[in-house]
Coordinates of C-alpha atoms and ligand atoms in Angstrom, one line a residue:
X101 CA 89.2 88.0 -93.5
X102 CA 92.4 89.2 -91.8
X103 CA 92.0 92.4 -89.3
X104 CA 88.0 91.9 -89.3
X105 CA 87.6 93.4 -85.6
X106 CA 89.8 96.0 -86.9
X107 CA 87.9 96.8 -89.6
X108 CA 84.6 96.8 -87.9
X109 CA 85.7 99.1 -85.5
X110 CA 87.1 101.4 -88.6
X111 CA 83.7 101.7 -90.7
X112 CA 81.6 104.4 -90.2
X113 CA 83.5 106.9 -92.5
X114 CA 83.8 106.1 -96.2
X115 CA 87.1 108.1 -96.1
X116 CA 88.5 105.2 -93.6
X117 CA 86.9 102.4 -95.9
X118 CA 89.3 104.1 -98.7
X119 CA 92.0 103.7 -96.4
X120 CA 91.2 101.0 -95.0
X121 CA 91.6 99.5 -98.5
X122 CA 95.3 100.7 -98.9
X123 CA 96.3 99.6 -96.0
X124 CA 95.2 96.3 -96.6
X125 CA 97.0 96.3 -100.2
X126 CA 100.5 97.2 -98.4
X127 CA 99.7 94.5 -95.3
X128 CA 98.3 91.5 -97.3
X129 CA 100.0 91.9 -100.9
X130 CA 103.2 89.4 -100.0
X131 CA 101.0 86.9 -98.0
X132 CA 97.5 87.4 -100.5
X133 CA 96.4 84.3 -101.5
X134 CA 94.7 83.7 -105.9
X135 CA 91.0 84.8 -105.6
X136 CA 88.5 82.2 -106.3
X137 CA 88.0 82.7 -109.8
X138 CA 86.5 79.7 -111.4
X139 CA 86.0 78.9 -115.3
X140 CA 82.8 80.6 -116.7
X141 CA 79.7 79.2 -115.5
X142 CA 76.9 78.0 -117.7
X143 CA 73.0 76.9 -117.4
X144 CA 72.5 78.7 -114.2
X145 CA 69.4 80.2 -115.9
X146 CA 66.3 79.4 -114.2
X147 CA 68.0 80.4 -110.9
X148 CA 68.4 77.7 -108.9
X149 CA 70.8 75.5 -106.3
X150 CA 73.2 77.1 -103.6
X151 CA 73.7 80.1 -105.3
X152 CA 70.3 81.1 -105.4
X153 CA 69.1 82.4 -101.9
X154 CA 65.5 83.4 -103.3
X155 CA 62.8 85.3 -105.2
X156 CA 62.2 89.0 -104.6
X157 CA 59.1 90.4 -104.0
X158 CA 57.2 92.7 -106.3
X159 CA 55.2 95.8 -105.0
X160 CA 53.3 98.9 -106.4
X161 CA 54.2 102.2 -105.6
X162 CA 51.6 104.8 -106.4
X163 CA 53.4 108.0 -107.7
X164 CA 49.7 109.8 -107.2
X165 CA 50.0 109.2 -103.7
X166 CA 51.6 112.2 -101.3
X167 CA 54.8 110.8 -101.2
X168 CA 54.1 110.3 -97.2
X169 CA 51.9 107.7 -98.0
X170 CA 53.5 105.8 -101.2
X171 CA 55.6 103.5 -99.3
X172 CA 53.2 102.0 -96.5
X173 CA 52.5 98.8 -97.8
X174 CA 56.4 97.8 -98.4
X175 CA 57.0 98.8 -94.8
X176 CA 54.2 97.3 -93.6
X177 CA 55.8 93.9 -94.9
X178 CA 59.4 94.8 -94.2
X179 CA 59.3 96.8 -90.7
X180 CA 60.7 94.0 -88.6
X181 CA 63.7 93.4 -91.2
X182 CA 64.2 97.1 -91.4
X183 CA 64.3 97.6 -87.7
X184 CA 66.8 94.7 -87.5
X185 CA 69.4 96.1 -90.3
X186 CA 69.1 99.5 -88.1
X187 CA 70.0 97.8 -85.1
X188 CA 73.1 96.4 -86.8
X189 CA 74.2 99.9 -88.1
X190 CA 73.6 101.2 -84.8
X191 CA 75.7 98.2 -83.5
X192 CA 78.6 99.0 -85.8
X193 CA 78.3 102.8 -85.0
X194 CA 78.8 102.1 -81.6
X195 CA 81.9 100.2 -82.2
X196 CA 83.2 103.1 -84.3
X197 CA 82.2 105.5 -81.1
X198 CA 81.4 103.7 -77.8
X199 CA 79.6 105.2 -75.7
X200 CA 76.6 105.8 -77.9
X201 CA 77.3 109.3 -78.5
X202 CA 76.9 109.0 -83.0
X203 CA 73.7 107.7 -82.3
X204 CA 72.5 110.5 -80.3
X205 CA 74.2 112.6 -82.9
X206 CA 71.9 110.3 -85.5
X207 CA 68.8 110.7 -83.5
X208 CA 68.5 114.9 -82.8
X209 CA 70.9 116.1 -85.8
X210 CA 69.9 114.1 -88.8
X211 CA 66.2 115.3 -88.7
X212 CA 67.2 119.0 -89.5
X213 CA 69.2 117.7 -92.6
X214 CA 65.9 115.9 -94.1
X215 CA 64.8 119.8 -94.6
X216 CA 67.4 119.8 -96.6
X217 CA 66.2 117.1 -98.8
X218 CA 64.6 118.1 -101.5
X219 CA 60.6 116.9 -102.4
X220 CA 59.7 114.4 -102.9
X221 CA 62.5 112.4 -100.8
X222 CA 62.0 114.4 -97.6
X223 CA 58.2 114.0 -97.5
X224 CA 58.8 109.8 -98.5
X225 CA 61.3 109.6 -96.0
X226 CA 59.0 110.9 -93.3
X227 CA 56.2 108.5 -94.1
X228 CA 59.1 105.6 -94.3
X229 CA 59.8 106.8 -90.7
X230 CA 56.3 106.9 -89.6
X231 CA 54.9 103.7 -90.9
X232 CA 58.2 101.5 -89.3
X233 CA 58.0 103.4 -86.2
X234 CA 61.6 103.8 -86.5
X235 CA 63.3 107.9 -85.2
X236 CA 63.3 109.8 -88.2
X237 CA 67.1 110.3 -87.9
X238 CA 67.8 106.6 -88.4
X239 CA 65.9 106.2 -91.6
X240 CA 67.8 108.9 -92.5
X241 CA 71.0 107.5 -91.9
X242 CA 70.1 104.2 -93.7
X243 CA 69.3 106.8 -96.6
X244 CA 72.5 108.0 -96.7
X245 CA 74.3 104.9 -96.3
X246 CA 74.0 103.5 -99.7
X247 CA 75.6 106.5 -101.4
X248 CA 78.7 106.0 -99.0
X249 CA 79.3 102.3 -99.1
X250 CA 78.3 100.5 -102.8
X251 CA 80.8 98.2 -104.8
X252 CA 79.1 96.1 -107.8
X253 CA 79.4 95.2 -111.4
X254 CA 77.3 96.7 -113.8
X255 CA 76.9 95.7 -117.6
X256 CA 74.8 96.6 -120.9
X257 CA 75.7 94.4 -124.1
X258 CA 73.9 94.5 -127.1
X259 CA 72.9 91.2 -129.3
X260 CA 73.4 90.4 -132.9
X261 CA 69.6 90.9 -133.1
X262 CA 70.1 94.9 -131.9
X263 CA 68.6 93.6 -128.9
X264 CA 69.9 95.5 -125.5
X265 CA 70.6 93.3 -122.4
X266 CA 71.2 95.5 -119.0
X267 CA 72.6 93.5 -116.2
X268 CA 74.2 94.0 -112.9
X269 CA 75.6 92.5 -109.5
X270 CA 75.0 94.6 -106.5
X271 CA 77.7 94.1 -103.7
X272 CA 77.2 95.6 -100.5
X273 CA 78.5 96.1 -96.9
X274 CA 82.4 95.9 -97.4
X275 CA 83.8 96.1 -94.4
X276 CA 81.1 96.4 -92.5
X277 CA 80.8 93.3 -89.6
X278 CA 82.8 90.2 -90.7
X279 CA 80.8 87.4 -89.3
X280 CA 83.5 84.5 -88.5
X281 CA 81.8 81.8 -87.6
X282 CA 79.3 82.1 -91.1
X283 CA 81.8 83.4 -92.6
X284 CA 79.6 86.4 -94.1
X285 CA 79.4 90.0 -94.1
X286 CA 76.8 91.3 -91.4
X287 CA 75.4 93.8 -93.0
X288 CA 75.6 92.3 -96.8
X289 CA 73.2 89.6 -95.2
X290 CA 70.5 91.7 -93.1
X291 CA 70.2 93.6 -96.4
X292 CA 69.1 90.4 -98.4
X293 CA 65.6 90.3 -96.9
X294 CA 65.0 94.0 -97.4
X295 CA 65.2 93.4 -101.6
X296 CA 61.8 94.5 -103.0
X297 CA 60.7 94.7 -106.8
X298 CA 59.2 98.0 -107.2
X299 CA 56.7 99.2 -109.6
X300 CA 56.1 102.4 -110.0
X301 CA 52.9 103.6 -111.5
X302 CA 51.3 107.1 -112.7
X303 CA 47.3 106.8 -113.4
X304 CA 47.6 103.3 -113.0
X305 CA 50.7 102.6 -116.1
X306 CA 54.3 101.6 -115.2
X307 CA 56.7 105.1 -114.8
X308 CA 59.1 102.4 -114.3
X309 CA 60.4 99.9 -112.0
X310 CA 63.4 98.8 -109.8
X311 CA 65.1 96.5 -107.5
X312 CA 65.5 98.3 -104.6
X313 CA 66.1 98.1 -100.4
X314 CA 63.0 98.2 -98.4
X315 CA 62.9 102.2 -96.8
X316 CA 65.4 103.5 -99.1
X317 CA 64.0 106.1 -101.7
X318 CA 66.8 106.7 -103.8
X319 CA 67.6 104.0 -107.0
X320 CA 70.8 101.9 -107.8
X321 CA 68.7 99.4 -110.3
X322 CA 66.2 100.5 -112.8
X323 CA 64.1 100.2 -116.0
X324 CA 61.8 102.5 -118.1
X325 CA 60.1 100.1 -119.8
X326 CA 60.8 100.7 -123.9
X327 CA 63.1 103.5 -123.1
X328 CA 66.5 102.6 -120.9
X329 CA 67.8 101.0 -118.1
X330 CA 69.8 102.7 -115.4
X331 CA 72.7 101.5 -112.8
X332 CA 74.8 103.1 -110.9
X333 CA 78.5 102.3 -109.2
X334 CA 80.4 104.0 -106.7
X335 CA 83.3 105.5 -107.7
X336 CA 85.9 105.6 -105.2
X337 CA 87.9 108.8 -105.7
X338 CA 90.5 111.3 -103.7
X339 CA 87.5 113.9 -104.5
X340 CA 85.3 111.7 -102.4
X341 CA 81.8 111.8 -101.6
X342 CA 82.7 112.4 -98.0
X343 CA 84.0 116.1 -98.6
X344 CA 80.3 116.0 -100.4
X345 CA 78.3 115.0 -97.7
X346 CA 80.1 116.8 -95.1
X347 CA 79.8 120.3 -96.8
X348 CA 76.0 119.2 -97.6
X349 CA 75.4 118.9 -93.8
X350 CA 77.5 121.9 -93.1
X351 CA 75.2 124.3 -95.7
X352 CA 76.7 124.6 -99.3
X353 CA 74.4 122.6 -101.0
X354 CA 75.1 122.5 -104.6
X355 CA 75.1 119.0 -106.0
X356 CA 72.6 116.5 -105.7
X357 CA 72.7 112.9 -104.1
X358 CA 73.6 110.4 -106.9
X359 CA 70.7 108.2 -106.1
X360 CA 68.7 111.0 -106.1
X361 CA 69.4 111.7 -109.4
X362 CA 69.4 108.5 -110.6
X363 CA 65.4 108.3 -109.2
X364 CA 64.7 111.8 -110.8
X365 CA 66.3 110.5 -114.6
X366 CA 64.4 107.0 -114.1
X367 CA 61.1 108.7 -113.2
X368 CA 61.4 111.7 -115.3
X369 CA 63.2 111.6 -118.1
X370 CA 61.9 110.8 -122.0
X371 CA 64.6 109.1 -123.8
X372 CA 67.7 107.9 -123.7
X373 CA 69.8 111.2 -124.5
X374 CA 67.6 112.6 -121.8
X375 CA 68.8 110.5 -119.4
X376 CA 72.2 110.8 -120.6
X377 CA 72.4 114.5 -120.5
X378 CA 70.7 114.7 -117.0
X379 CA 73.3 112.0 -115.9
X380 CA 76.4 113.4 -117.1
X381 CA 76.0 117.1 -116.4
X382 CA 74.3 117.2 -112.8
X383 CA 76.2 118.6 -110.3
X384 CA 76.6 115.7 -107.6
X385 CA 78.0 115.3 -103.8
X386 CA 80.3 112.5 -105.0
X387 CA 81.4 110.9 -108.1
X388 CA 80.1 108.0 -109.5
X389 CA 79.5 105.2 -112.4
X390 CA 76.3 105.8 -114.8
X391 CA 75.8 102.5 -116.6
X392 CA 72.9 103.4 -119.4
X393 CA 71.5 101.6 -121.8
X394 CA 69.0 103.3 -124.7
X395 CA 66.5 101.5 -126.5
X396 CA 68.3 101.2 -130.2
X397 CA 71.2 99.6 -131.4
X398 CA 74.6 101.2 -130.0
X399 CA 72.8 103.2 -127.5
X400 CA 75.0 101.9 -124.2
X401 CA 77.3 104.0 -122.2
X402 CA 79.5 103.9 -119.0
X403 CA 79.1 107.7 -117.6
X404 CA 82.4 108.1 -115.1
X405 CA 81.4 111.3 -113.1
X406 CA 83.5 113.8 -110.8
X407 CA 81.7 115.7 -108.7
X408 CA 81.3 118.7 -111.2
X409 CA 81.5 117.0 -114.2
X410 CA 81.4 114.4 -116.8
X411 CA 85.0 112.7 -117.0
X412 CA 84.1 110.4 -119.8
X413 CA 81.5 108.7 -121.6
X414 CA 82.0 105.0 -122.9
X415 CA 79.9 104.0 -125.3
X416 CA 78.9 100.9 -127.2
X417 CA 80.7 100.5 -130.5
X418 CA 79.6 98.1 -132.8
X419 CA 82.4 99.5 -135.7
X420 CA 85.2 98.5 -133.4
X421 CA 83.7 95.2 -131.8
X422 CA 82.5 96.8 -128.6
X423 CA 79.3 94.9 -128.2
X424 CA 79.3 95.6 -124.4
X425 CA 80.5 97.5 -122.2
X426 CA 80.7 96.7 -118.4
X427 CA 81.8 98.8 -114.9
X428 CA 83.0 97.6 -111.7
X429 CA 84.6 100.0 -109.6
X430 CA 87.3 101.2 -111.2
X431 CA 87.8 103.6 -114.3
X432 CA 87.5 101.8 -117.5
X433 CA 91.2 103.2 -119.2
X434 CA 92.8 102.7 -115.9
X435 CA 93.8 98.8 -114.3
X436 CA 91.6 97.4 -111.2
X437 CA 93.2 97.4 -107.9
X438 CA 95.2 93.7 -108.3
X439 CA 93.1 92.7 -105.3
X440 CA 89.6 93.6 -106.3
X441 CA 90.0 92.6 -110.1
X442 CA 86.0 91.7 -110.9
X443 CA 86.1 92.9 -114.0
X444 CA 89.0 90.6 -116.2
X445 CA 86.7 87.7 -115.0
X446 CA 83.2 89.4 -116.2
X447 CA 85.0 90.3 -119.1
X448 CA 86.9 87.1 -120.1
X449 CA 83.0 84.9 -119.3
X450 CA 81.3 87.6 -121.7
X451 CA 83.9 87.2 -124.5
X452 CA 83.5 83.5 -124.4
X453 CA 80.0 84.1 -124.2
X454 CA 80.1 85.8 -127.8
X455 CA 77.7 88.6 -128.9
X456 CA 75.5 85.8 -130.6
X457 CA 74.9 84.0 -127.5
X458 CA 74.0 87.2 -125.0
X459 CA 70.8 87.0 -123.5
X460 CA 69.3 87.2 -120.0
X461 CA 70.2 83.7 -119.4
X462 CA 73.9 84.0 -120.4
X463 CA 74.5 87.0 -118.8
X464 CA 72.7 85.8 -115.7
X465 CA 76.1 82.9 -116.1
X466 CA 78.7 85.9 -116.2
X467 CA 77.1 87.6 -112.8
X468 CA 77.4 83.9 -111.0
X469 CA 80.9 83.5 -112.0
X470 CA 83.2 84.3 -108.7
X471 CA 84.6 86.9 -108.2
X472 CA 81.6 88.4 -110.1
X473 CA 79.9 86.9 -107.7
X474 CA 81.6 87.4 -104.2
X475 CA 80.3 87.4 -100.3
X476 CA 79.0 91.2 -100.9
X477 CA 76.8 90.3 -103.6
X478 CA 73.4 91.1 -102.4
X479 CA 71.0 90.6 -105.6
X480 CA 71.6 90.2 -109.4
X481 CA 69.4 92.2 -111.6
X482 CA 68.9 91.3 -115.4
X483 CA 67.1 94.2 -117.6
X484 CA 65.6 93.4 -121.1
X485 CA 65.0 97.4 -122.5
X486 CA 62.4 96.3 -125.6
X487 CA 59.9 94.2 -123.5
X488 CA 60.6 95.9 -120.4
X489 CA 61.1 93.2 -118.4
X490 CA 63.0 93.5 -114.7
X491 CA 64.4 90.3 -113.1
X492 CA 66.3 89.6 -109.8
X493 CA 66.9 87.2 -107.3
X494 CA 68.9 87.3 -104.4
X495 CA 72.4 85.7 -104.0
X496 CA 74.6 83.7 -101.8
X497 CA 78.7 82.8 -102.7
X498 CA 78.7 79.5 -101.1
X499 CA 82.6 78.9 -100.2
X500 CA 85.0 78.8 -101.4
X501 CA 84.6 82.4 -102.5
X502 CA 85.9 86.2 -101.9
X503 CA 84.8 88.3 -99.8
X504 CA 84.6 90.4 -102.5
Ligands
NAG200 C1 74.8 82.3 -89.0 O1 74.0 81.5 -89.8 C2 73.0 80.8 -89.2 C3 72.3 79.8 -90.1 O2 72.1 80.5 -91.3 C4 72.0 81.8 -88.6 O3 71.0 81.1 -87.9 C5 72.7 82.7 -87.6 O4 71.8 83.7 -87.2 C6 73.9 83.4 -88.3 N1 74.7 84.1 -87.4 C7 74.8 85.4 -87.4 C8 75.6 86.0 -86.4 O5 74.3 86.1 -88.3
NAG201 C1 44.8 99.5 -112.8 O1 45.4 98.5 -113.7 C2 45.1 97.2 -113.3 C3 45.8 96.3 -114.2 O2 46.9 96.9 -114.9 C4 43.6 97.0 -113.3 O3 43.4 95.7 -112.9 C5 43.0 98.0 -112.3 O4 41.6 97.8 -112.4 C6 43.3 99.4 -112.7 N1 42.8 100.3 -111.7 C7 42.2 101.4 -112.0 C8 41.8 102.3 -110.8 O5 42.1 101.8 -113.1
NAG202 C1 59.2 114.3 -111.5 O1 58.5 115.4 -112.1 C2 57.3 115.6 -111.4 C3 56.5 116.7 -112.1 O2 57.3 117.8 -112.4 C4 57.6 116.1 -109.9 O3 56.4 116.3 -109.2 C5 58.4 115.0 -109.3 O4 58.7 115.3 -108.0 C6 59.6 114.6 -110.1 N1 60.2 113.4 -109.5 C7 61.4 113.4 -108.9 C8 61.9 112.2 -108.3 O5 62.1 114.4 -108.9
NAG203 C1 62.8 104.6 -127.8 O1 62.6 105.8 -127.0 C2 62.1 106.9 -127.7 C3 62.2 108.1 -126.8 O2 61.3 107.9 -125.7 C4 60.7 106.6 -128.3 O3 60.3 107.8 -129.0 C5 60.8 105.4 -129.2 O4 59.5 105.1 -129.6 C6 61.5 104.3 -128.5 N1 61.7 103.2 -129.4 C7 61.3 102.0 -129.2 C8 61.6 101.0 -130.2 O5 60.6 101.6 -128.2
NAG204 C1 87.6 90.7 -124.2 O1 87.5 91.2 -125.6 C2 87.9 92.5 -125.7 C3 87.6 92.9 -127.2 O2 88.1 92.0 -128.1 C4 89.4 92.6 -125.4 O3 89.8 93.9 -125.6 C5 89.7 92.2 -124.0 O4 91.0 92.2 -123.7 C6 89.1 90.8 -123.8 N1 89.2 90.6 -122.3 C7 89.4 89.4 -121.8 C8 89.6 89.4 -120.3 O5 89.4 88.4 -122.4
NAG205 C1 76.0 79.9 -129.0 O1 74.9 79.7 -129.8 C2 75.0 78.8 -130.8 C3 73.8 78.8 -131.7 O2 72.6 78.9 -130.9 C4 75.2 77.4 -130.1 O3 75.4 76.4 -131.1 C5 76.5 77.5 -129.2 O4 76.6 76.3 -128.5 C6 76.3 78.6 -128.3 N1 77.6 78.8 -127.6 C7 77.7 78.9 -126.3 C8 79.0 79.1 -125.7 O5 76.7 78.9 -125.5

């Protein structure tokens, strides 16, 4: 990675990271070197070998609890890998702003804005904080991190059988502590223990469930059983999230926190037009990517959101051939960024894949294809709507392979 100690000391601002990205297109684009894209892979399916870092861990959490109380048992097992990803933020803070002065900020301003959190997040956050013995301000800066920082690929395709498959990649920590000598991204790899499997239950039946980071109570993964499956993608944009966030912590709070929302459609809403409606017309801090998938035949859409509004809604089309429809970070009518093209690979492995031929195994095959699967990529989750099943496993990109 060229500039790494120059990028590290940039993160810290998502506005930089966007910057950060040009400025690597103008610097690298005469010297860049072919990504690592190989031919489609096949029989990865049972995960297994180099790629294949591990099982995650399945847990129960109790929606009749307080929400102070729902999470103790996940931070009970993941305190010490929690503690540790903090200390690396704080590390990479500190580089942004010697002298210690952000964390400070972290430690006595971020407590006032979890007041401005709305229930049940503020009251889960607080027990998070408690139970990990970690200040209150730094679990809520871990809580905002995600909605700053997320790149991934995302994808619903639909069988011959009407079946709906619901599978994504989730890349995280660009930017964020290049590790030389292993070749890794810091923070991508202190994330990969705090991958949990949650189930989450109302008088003792599934609400739903998720793959999800350990003392993070927001949702990027999800499933309600019978009903849909949920993603989300960031969605880099001149509208940003920053401008978002900032005026949330200077007082206008309209919009919501996208993976807020995304936890309030998963647990809340009925059907898939719920979920569509709730998705595409909530006011949000920053724009995003809303991968749905429904429970009957064509019901799949990408959502691409502003912050006010609904830009466009891409659904499955079965009339014109569109048997899936898949989101990396980039508008779907509009051409990747040359250097971050995920999605002409995902999409070339799931046309030779063939709609016949999509199951979880096959499209577990397209998510460990590089660049689909790159140094960021921190889990892969594969969703199966009409059983309800939820799979992940987390992943390594053994080089040769992008770093992202
Ligand atoms: C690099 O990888 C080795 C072996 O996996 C590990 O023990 C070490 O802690 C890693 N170094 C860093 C800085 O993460
Ligand atoms: C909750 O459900 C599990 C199995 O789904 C069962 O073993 C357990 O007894 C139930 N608990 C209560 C309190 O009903
Ligand atoms: C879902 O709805 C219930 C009942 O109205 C509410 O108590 C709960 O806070 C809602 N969940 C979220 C995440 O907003
Ligand atoms: C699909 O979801 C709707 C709305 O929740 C539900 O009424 C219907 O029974 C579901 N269909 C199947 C096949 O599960
Ligand atoms: C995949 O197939 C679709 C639909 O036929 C086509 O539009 C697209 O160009 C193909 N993409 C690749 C990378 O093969
Ligand atoms: C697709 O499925 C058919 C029938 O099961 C099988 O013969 C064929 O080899 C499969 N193709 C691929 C690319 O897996």
């Amino acid at each position: 990675m060229l500039r790494g100690d120059h990028l590290h000391a940039k993160m810290g601002s998502g506005l930089l990271c966007l910057s950060v990205l040009a400025l690597l297109y103008t610097s690298v684009s005469t010297q860049f070197v072919p990504p690592y894209t190989e031919d489609c892979r096949t029989g990865m399916y049972p995960p297994k070998g180099p790629t294949f870092k591990g099982a995650v861990t399945w847990y129960t959490v109790d929606l009749d609890l307080p929400p102070s109380k729902r999470w103790t048992e996940v931070i009970t097992d993941k305190k010490a890998d929690l503690v540790t990803m903090i200390a690396a933020i704080k590390d990479l803070a500190d580089a942004f702003v010697p002298s210690g002065k952000l964390i400070n900020l972290v430690d006595k301003d971020l407590p006032l804005i979890l007041n401005t959190l709305p229930y049940p997040f503020n009251e889960e956050i607080v027990g998070i904080a408690k139970d990990s013995g970690v200040p209150l301000g730094e679990i809520v800066l871990f809580n905002i991190f995600y909605e700053v920082f997320t790149v991934c690929t995302s994808m619903v395709a639909e069988g011959e059988n009407g079946n709906l498959y619901h599978g994504r990649n989730l890349d995280f920590g660009l930017f964020m502590g290049w590790d030389t000598k292993n070749k890794s991204w810091t923070i991508t790899e202190k994330l990969k223990p705090l991958v949990v499997n949650v189930d989450f239950r109302r008088n003792n039946h599934t609400v739903f469930k998720s793959t999800n980071f350990a003392g993070y109570v927001g949702m990027l993964t999800g499933i309600r059983p019978h009903t849909f499956t949920l993603t989300m993608n960031e969605r880099f944009s001149l509208d940003g999230g920053y401008i978002g966030i900032l005026e949330w912590i200077l007082g206008k709070r309209d919009g919501m926190w996208m993976s807020f929302l995304t936890r309030s459609v998963l647990e809340n809403a009925t059907s898939y037009e719920d979920a569509k409606n709730q998705l595409a017309q909530t006011e949000l801090l920053a724009p995003a990517y809303f991968i749905l998938g429904g429970n009957q035949t064509g019901q799949g859409c990408v959502i691409t959101r502003s912050r006010l509004l609904s830009l466009d809604v891409w659904e499955l089309d079965l009339k014109l051939g569109r048997w899936y429809v898949l989101e990396t970070n980039y508008d779907h009518w509009k051409e990747p960024l040359f250097l971050d093209d995920r999605r002409t690979p995902a999409m070339k492995c799931m046309n030779e894949t063939m709609q016949a031929n999509i199951s979880m195994k096959t499209m577990y095959d397209v998510l460990s294809t590089k660049p689909v699967l790159n140094k960021l990529t921190t889990y892969t989750t594969l969703m199966e709507v009409s059983n309800g099943r939820l799979e992940s496993y987390i992943r390594d990109c053994p080089d040769p392979c992008m770093p992202w």
